[in-house]
Amino acid sequence: MHNLSTAEAHLQFGQAMEALTKLWQAICIKAHLIRYKHTEVHGQRPNTHAHALLDRVKAHIDVIVESYCAAQQAYYQLTGPGTWENTLNILHVEDIHAITDTKAPSNNGQLVKMGVDTTDSPEMHEGMTFITSNSFLHLMDATLALCVEWVKCCACKNQWTEEVLLLQEELHWAIAFSKFKGAKWDAHSSAHSGLTLDLLDSIQAYANQHWMWM
């Protein structure tokens, strides 16, 4: 029984840490989207699209928060209070925000700054929370999560570009076939001799009608 509860505790701890990682990535994406919206998006339609995209990101953050809170509470029930609470704190609303001035060690040991522009963003707050102060999250590049999404978007763009090229190729050959059939019907309309004028007019009308539908 003890081994079972220990294994369950390890599982819940891992799920909570994974949720923290996903939460930090989602927060970074949201922060970059807000900054991009304020500097690059103009017009009613683009702003409407940007708001819809931000709403989806916020909904994704809410799902992650619920997952973290469930795992954190389960771990607390299994192990009780302890030093682990310095890492897996109770998540408050004020903790879920991007950082504006975080110092993290770079590869050469110097301190670097990473953050977001909060001039017009009431949703952004200064300072660090336990989410960003965890060691493995503290070293993450603020643009890493956005880069992953950018790669996904590029893959979708390339796929749709290929689809458009294939469609254009199909249209090209459909038009070529229609022109060929049209020329064939046009030749049929003038290839008959020794027929009455009414019959020739009927053949011409029939050929023109089929050419029009090609």
Coordinates of C-alpha atoms in Angstrom, one line a residue:
M1 CA 0.0 0.0 0.0
H2 CA 2.9 2.3 0.8
N3 CA 4.5 1.6 -2.5
L4 CA 1.3 2.4 -4.3
S5 CA 0.8 5.7 -2.6
T6 CA 4.4 6.6 -3.3
A7 CA 4.1 5.8 -6.9
E8 CA 0.9 7.8 -7.1
A9 CA 2.6 10.8 -5.4
H10 CA 5.5 10.6 -8.0
L11 CA 2.9 10.6 -10.8
Q12 CA 1.0 13.6 -9.4
F13 CA 4.3 15.5 -8.9
G14 CA 5.3 14.8 -12.5
Q15 CA 1.9 15.9 -13.8
A16 CA 2.1 19.1 -11.7
M17 CA 5.6 19.9 -13.0
E18 CA 4.5 19.2 -16.6
A19 CA 1.5 21.4 -16.1
L20 CA 3.8 24.2 -14.9
T21 CA 5.9 23.9 -18.0
K22 CA 2.9 24.0 -20.3
L23 CA 1.5 26.9 -18.3
W24 CA 4.7 28.9 -18.7
Q25 CA 4.8 28.2 -22.4
A26 CA 1.2 29.3 -22.8
I27 CA 1.9 32.5 -20.8
C28 CA 4.8 33.3 -23.1
I29 CA 2.6 32.7 -26.2
K30 CA -0.1 35.0 -24.8
A31 CA 2.4 37.7 -23.9
H32 CA 4.0 37.7 -27.4
L33 CA 0.5 37.7 -29.0
I34 CA -0.5 40.7 -27.0
R35 CA 2.7 42.5 -27.9
Y36 CA 2.3 41.7 -31.5
K37 CA -1.3 42.8 -31.5
H38 CA -0.4 46.1 -30.0
T39 CA 2.4 46.9 -32.5
E40 CA 1.4 45.1 -35.7
V41 CA -2.4 44.6 -35.9
H42 CA -4.5 47.4 -37.3
G43 CA -8.1 47.4 -38.5
Q44 CA -11.3 45.9 -37.2
R45 CA -11.1 42.5 -38.9
P46 CA -7.5 41.7 -37.9
N47 CA -8.2 42.9 -34.3
T48 CA -11.3 40.7 -34.1
H49 CA -9.2 37.7 -35.3
A50 CA -6.5 38.6 -32.8
H51 CA -9.0 38.8 -29.9
A52 CA -10.4 35.4 -30.9
L53 CA -6.9 33.9 -30.9
L54 CA -6.2 35.4 -27.5
D55 CA -9.5 34.0 -26.2
R56 CA -8.4 30.5 -27.3
V57 CA -5.0 30.9 -25.6
K58 CA -6.7 32.1 -22.4
A59 CA -9.1 29.1 -22.5
H60 CA -6.1 26.8 -22.9
I61 CA -4.4 28.4 -19.9
D62 CA -7.6 27.8 -17.8
V63 CA -7.5 24.1 -18.7
I64 CA -3.8 23.9 -17.7
V65 CA -4.4 25.7 -14.4
E66 CA -7.2 23.2 -13.6
S67 CA -4.9 20.3 -14.4
Y68 CA -2.1 21.8 -12.2
C69 CA -4.4 22.5 -9.3
A70 CA -5.8 19.0 -9.3
A71 CA -2.3 17.4 -9.4
Q72 CA -1.0 19.8 -6.7
Q73 CA -3.9 19.1 -4.4
A74 CA -3.6 15.4 -4.9
Y75 CA 0.1 15.5 -4.1
Y76 CA -0.6 17.4 -1.0
Q77 CA -3.2 14.8 0.1
L78 CA -0.7 12.0 -0.5
T79 CA 2.4 13.5 1.1
G80 CA 1.2 16.3 3.4
P81 CA 3.0 19.7 3.8
G82 CA 6.7 19.9 3.2
T83 CA 9.5 21.7 1.4
W84 CA 8.0 20.7 -2.0
E85 CA 5.5 23.5 -1.5
N86 CA 8.3 25.9 -2.4
T87 CA 8.1 24.4 -5.9
L88 CA 4.5 23.5 -6.2
N89 CA 2.7 26.4 -4.5
I90 CA -1.0 27.0 -4.5
L91 CA -1.7 28.8 -7.8
H92 CA -3.3 32.2 -7.4
V93 CA -4.7 34.4 -10.1
E94 CA -1.9 37.0 -9.6
D95 CA 0.7 34.3 -10.4
I96 CA -0.6 33.7 -13.9
H97 CA 1.2 36.5 -15.8
A98 CA 4.2 37.2 -17.9
I99 CA 7.4 38.7 -16.6
T100 CA 8.7 42.1 -17.6
D101 CA 12.2 41.9 -16.2
T102 CA 13.5 38.4 -15.5
K103 CA 17.2 37.8 -15.1
A104 CA 18.4 34.4 -16.1
P105 CA 22.0 33.1 -16.5
S106 CA 23.1 32.8 -20.1
N107 CA 25.6 30.3 -21.5
N108 CA 28.5 32.6 -20.7
G109 CA 27.4 33.3 -17.2
Q110 CA 26.1 36.8 -17.8
L111 CA 22.6 37.9 -16.9
V112 CA 20.2 38.5 -19.7
K113 CA 16.8 40.2 -19.7
M114 CA 13.7 38.8 -21.3
G115 CA 10.2 40.1 -21.1
V116 CA 7.3 41.7 -22.9
D117 CA 6.1 45.2 -23.5
T118 CA 3.3 46.1 -21.0
T119 CA 2.6 49.7 -22.0
D120 CA -1.0 48.9 -23.1
S121 CA -1.4 45.6 -21.4
P122 CA -3.3 45.6 -18.1
E123 CA -3.0 41.9 -18.1
M124 CA 0.8 42.0 -17.7
H125 CA 2.5 42.6 -14.3
E126 CA 6.1 43.1 -13.3
G127 CA 8.0 40.6 -11.1
M128 CA 8.5 36.9 -10.9
T129 CA 6.2 34.2 -9.5
F130 CA 7.0 30.7 -8.4
I131 CA 6.1 29.6 -12.0
T132 CA 9.1 31.5 -13.4
S133 CA 11.4 31.1 -10.4
N134 CA 11.6 27.3 -10.7
S135 CA 15.0 26.3 -11.9
F136 CA 14.1 24.5 -15.1
L137 CA 11.6 27.2 -16.1
H138 CA 13.9 30.0 -15.1
L139 CA 16.3 29.0 -17.9
M140 CA 13.7 28.8 -20.6
D141 CA 13.9 31.2 -23.5
A142 CA 10.9 33.4 -23.5
T143 CA 10.5 32.9 -27.3
L144 CA 10.8 29.1 -27.3
A145 CA 7.1 28.4 -26.9
L146 CA 6.3 30.9 -29.7
C147 CA 8.9 29.4 -32.0
V148 CA 7.2 26.0 -31.6
E149 CA 3.9 27.5 -32.6
W150 CA 5.6 29.3 -35.5
V151 CA 7.0 26.1 -36.9
K152 CA 3.6 24.5 -36.7
C153 CA 2.1 27.5 -38.6
C154 CA 4.8 27.2 -41.2
A155 CA 4.1 23.6 -41.7
C156 CA 0.4 24.3 -42.2
K157 CA 1.3 27.2 -44.6
N158 CA 3.5 24.9 -46.7
Q159 CA 0.7 22.3 -46.8
W160 CA -1.9 24.8 -48.0
T161 CA 0.5 26.3 -50.5
E162 CA 1.0 22.8 -52.0
E163 CA -2.7 22.3 -52.1
V164 CA -3.2 25.6 -54.0
L165 CA -0.5 24.6 -56.5
L166 CA -2.2 21.3 -57.1
L167 CA -5.6 23.0 -57.6
Q168 CA -4.1 25.4 -60.0
E169 CA -2.6 22.5 -62.0
E170 CA -6.0 20.8 -62.1
L171 CA -7.6 24.0 -63.3
H172 CA -5.0 24.4 -66.0
W173 CA -5.6 21.0 -67.4
A174 CA -9.4 21.3 -67.1
I175 CA -9.3 24.6 -69.1
A176 CA -7.0 22.9 -71.7
F177 CA -9.4 20.0 -72.1
S178 CA -12.3 22.3 -72.4
K179 CA -10.6 24.3 -75.2
F180 CA -9.7 21.1 -77.0
K181 CA -13.3 19.9 -76.8
G182 CA -14.6 23.3 -77.9
A183 CA -12.3 23.3 -80.9
K184 CA -13.5 19.8 -81.7
W185 CA -17.2 20.8 -81.6
D186 CA -16.4 23.9 -83.6
A187 CA -14.8 21.6 -86.3
H188 CA -17.9 19.4 -86.3
S189 CA -20.1 22.4 -87.0
S190 CA -18.3 23.3 -90.2
A191 CA -17.3 19.8 -91.4
H192 CA -20.6 18.9 -93.0
S193 CA -21.5 19.7 -96.7
G194 CA -24.5 19.0 -98.9
L195 CA -26.9 19.6 -96.0
T196 CA -29.9 22.0 -95.9
L197 CA -29.5 25.4 -94.3
D198 CA -31.8 24.5 -91.5
L199 CA -29.9 21.3 -90.6
L200 CA -26.6 23.2 -90.7
D201 CA -28.0 25.8 -88.4
S202 CA -29.2 23.1 -86.0
I203 CA -25.7 21.4 -86.1
Q204 CA -24.1 24.8 -85.5
A205 CA -26.4 25.6 -82.5
Y206 CA -25.8 22.1 -81.0
A207 CA -22.0 22.5 -81.4
N208 CA -22.1 26.0 -79.9
Q209 CA -24.1 24.8 -77.0
H210 CA -21.7 22.0 -76.2
W211 CA -18.7 24.3 -76.7
M212 CA -20.2 26.8 -74.2
W213 CA -20.4 24.1 -71.5
M214 CA -16.8 23.0 -72.0

